[in-house]
């Protein structure tokens, strides 16, 4: 029989990234935690971590055990909650693609107040970062790109959207519904370095002989939009992004779309069929932006 505190030690090392931070998280000394992990490895008959001076990584056995450890911890918390025990709220950790607008995410949280019903954690990141966190069990769900050909996680598609230009309302071309790339040959542009369509966008302009000067390179879309509104430059971004003083004409001939949806770990897969209110509110607000 495995003691629960050993599972907590194991999950803390996975979540915190090393033994020292994990010990602090569990309020024990590092030697105590290390002894506990060694005891767990003896009980399972296999090493769970590859230890080095730089970092701690899961072994193959550790990765397999992680799936069960997450499920056990989640079910334990749910059992405590069902018995009315205080301090036993289940946890839900959601990752959101960094290029999804922040306003509808914040509005959905304000509407549903997830922290009143369970311990809620929110994390923004790139597609690669989010799938990495899912693989390591650091988040349960991610609102991110789907239908990318991978089959590591369960997915549920929500909506698709295209990309368009973003320019200041006072720009000379701001009144146009669609703008040809050739009309932008002498324009100053802003680069969204985290954009999943960045390479396609660069190729699109290069093939049409447009090689602009870049006034800003940023991974923060709110900052990019503020600078676009200020007239610092124009950019290409998903259609769902809006901002006061910014217009969103189409870029003629640029047909790329992205497909957004949920991806889930094995333990959180039931939420794809029966979403919690926060998930439903997020979907409603994001799809409304496209309407």
PDB file of N, CA and C in Angstrom, residues 100-113 143 158-159 161 239-242 260 262 277-291:
ATOM      1  N   UNK A 100      -4.493  33.972 -27.516  1.00  0.00           N
ATOM      2  CA  UNK A 100      -5.941  34.140 -27.352  1.00  0.00           C
ATOM      3  C   UNK A 100      -6.173  35.412 -26.544  1.00  0.00           C
ATOM      4  N   UNK A 101      -7.104  36.273 -26.949  1.00  0.00           N
ATOM      5  CA  UNK A 101      -7.323  37.533 -26.226  1.00  0.00           C
ATOM      6  C   UNK A 101      -7.586  37.314 -24.741  1.00  0.00           C
ATOM      7  N   UNK A 102      -7.016  38.175 -23.915  1.00  0.00           N
ATOM      8  CA  UNK A 102      -7.149  38.017 -22.470  1.00  0.00           C
ATOM      9  C   UNK A 102      -8.515  38.476 -21.950  1.00  0.00           C
ATOM     10  N   UNK A 103      -9.136  39.465 -22.596  1.00  0.00           N
ATOM     11  CA  UNK A 103     -10.390  40.031 -22.075  1.00  0.00           C
ATOM     12  C   UNK A 103     -11.508  38.999 -21.938  1.00  0.00           C
ATOM     13  N   UNK A 104     -11.779  38.160 -22.962  1.00  0.00           N
ATOM     14  CA  UNK A 104     -12.850  37.175 -22.777  1.00  0.00           C
ATOM     15  C   UNK A 104     -12.515  36.128 -21.725  1.00  0.00           C
ATOM     16  N   UNK A 105     -11.231  35.832 -21.547  1.00  0.00           N
ATOM     17  CA  UNK A 105     -10.835  34.893 -20.495  1.00  0.00           C
ATOM     18  C   UNK A 105     -11.150  35.495 -19.128  1.00  0.00           C
ATOM     19  N   UNK A 106     -10.765  36.754 -18.938  1.00  0.00           N
ATOM     20  CA  UNK A 106     -11.032  37.428 -17.667  1.00  0.00           C
ATOM     21  C   UNK A 106     -12.537  37.560 -17.424  1.00  0.00           C
ATOM     22  N   UNK A 107     -13.289  37.871 -18.464  1.00  0.00           N
ATOM     23  CA  UNK A 107     -14.743  38.026 -18.318  1.00  0.00           C
ATOM     24  C   UNK A 107     -15.403  36.707 -17.937  1.00  0.00           C
ATOM     25  N   UNK A 108     -14.942  35.600 -18.520  1.00  0.00           N
ATOM     26  CA  UNK A 108     -15.503  34.287 -18.195  1.00  0.00           C
ATOM     27  C   UNK A 108     -15.201  33.908 -16.746  1.00  0.00           C
ATOM     28  N   UNK A 109     -14.012  34.248 -16.281  1.00  0.00           N
ATOM     29  CA  UNK A 109     -13.652  33.973 -14.888  1.00  0.00           C
ATOM     30  C   UNK A 109     -14.515  34.804 -13.947  1.00  0.00           C
ATOM     31  N   UNK A 110     -14.694  36.084 -14.271  1.00  0.00           N
ATOM     32  CA  UNK A 110     -15.536  36.946 -13.434  1.00  0.00           C
ATOM     33  C   UNK A 110     -16.978  36.455 -13.411  1.00  0.00           C
ATOM     34  N   UNK A 111     -17.450  35.925 -14.527  1.00  0.00           N
ATOM     35  CA  UNK A 111     -18.831  35.455 -14.628  1.00  0.00           C
ATOM     36  C   UNK A 111     -19.069  34.200 -13.804  1.00  0.00           C
ATOM     37  N   UNK A 112     -18.122  33.268 -13.819  1.00  0.00           N
ATOM     38  CA  UNK A 112     -18.340  31.950 -13.209  1.00  0.00           C
ATOM     39  C   UNK A 112     -17.671  31.770 -11.862  1.00  0.00           C
ATOM     40  N   UNK A 113     -16.702  32.627 -11.515  1.00  0.00           N
ATOM     41  CA  UNK A 113     -16.006  32.584 -10.233  1.00  0.00           C
ATOM     42  C   UNK A 113     -15.576  31.164  -9.869  1.00  0.00           C
ATOM     43  N   UNK A 143      -6.648  25.349 -23.491  1.00  0.00           N
ATOM     44  CA  UNK A 143      -7.397  25.968 -24.587  1.00  0.00           C
ATOM     45  C   UNK A 143      -6.358  26.441 -25.585  1.00  0.00           C
ATOM     46  N   UNK A 158     -13.543  23.878 -30.926  1.00  0.00           N
ATOM     47  CA  UNK A 158     -14.530  24.902 -30.564  1.00  0.00           C
ATOM     48  C   UNK A 158     -14.829  25.826 -31.740  1.00  0.00           C
ATOM     49  N   UNK A 159     -13.804  26.474 -32.283  1.00  0.00           N
ATOM     50  CA  UNK A 159     -14.048  27.423 -33.369  1.00  0.00           C
ATOM     51  C   UNK A 159     -12.798  27.601 -34.210  1.00  0.00           C
ATOM     52  N   UNK A 161     -10.815  30.549 -36.809  1.00  0.00           N
ATOM     53  CA  UNK A 161     -10.780  31.960 -37.178  1.00  0.00           C
ATOM     54  C   UNK A 161      -9.586  32.228 -38.086  1.00  0.00           C
ATOM     55  N   UNK A 239      -8.372  37.203 -35.975  1.00  0.00           N
ATOM     56  CA  UNK A 239      -9.519  38.094 -36.108  1.00  0.00           C
ATOM     57  C   UNK A 239     -10.192  38.436 -34.788  1.00  0.00           C
ATOM     58  N   UNK A 240     -10.018  37.609 -33.754  1.00  0.00           N
ATOM     59  CA  UNK A 240     -10.713  37.831 -32.482  1.00  0.00           C
ATOM     60  C   UNK A 240     -10.152  38.990 -31.678  1.00  0.00           C
ATOM     61  N   UNK A 241      -9.000  39.518 -32.054  1.00  0.00           N
ATOM     62  CA  UNK A 241      -8.392  40.611 -31.297  1.00  0.00           C
ATOM     63  C   UNK A 241      -9.005  41.955 -31.691  1.00  0.00           C
ATOM     64  N   UNK A 242      -9.417  42.707 -30.697  1.00  0.00           N
ATOM     65  CA  UNK A 242      -9.953  44.050 -30.920  1.00  0.00           C
ATOM     66  C   UNK A 242      -9.323  45.006 -29.906  1.00  0.00           C
ATOM     67  N   UNK A 260      -9.153  26.398 -32.786  1.00  0.00           N
ATOM     68  CA  UNK A 260      -8.982  26.469 -31.340  1.00  0.00           C
ATOM     69  C   UNK A 260      -9.922  25.478 -30.661  1.00  0.00           C
ATOM     70  N   UNK A 262     -10.208  22.523 -26.928  1.00  0.00           N
ATOM     71  CA  UNK A 262      -9.668  21.999 -25.673  1.00  0.00           C
ATOM     72  C   UNK A 262      -8.839  20.750 -25.942  1.00  0.00           C
ATOM     73  N   UNK A 277     -18.731  25.197 -15.789  1.00  0.00           N
ATOM     74  CA  UNK A 277     -19.256  26.487 -16.278  1.00  0.00           C
ATOM     75  C   UNK A 277     -18.186  27.407 -16.858  1.00  0.00           C
ATOM     76  N   UNK A 278     -16.988  27.420 -16.283  1.00  0.00           N
ATOM     77  CA  UNK A 278     -15.939  28.291 -16.813  1.00  0.00           C
ATOM     78  C   UNK A 278     -15.618  27.945 -18.257  1.00  0.00           C
ATOM     79  N   UNK A 279     -15.526  26.665 -18.572  1.00  0.00           N
ATOM     80  CA  UNK A 279     -15.222  26.248 -19.930  1.00  0.00           C
ATOM     81  C   UNK A 279     -16.317  26.713 -20.899  1.00  0.00           C
ATOM     82  N   UNK A 280     -17.575  26.524 -20.504  1.00  0.00           N
ATOM     83  CA  UNK A 280     -18.688  26.930 -21.368  1.00  0.00           C
ATOM     84  C   UNK A 280     -18.691  28.439 -21.572  1.00  0.00           C
ATOM     85  N   UNK A 281     -18.418  29.198 -20.498  1.00  0.00           N
ATOM     86  CA  UNK A 281     -18.399  30.653 -20.605  1.00  0.00           C
ATOM     87  C   UNK A 281     -17.267  31.115 -21.516  1.00  0.00           C
ATOM     88  N   UNK A 282     -16.134  30.467 -21.417  1.00  0.00           N
ATOM     89  CA  UNK A 282     -15.016  30.802 -22.295  1.00  0.00           C
ATOM     90  C   UNK A 282     -15.386  30.576 -23.754  1.00  0.00           C
ATOM     91  N   UNK A 283     -15.984  29.440 -24.024  1.00  0.00           N
ATOM     92  CA  UNK A 283     -16.366  29.123 -25.400  1.00  0.00           C
ATOM     93  C   UNK A 283     -17.366  30.155 -25.940  1.00  0.00           C
ATOM     94  N   UNK A 284     -18.356  30.493 -25.138  1.00  0.00           N
ATOM     95  CA  UNK A 284     -19.377  31.448 -25.574  1.00  0.00           C
ATOM     96  C   UNK A 284     -18.776  32.814 -25.880  1.00  0.00           C
ATOM     97  N   UNK A 285     -17.888  33.287 -25.016  1.00  0.00           N
ATOM     98  CA  UNK A 285     -17.322  34.621 -25.194  1.00  0.00           C
ATOM     99  C   UNK A 285     -16.347  34.663 -26.379  1.00  0.00           C
ATOM    100  N   UNK A 286     -15.599  33.598 -26.579  1.00  0.00           N
ATOM    101  CA  UNK A 286     -14.649  33.588 -27.702  1.00  0.00           C
ATOM    102  C   UNK A 286     -15.367  33.469 -29.034  1.00  0.00           C
ATOM    103  N   UNK A 287     -16.389  32.639 -29.105  1.00  0.00           N
ATOM    104  CA  UNK A 287     -17.125  32.512 -30.359  1.00  0.00           C
ATOM    105  C   UNK A 287     -17.925  33.785 -30.642  1.00  0.00           C
ATOM    106  N   UNK A 288     -18.348  34.501 -29.585  1.00  0.00           N
ATOM    107  CA  UNK A 288     -19.077  35.754 -29.793  1.00  0.00           C
ATOM    108  C   UNK A 288     -18.197  36.814 -30.426  1.00  0.00           C
ATOM    109  N   UNK A 289     -16.909  36.785 -30.145  1.00  0.00           N
ATOM    110  CA  UNK A 289     -15.985  37.767 -30.744  1.00  0.00           C
ATOM    111  C   UNK A 289     -15.952  37.650 -32.252  1.00  0.00           C
ATOM    112  N   UNK A 290     -16.204  36.467 -32.758  1.00  0.00           N
ATOM    113  CA  UNK A 290     -16.142  36.226 -34.190  1.00  0.00           C
ATOM    114  C   UNK A 290     -17.449  36.578 -34.884  1.00  0.00           C
ATOM    115  N   UNK A 291     -18.523  36.754 -34.066  1.00  0.00           N
ATOM    116  CA  UNK A 291     -19.812  37.029 -34.657  1.00  0.00           C
ATOM    117  C   UNK A 291     -20.000  38.481 -35.019  1.00  0.00           C
TER     118      UNK A 291
END
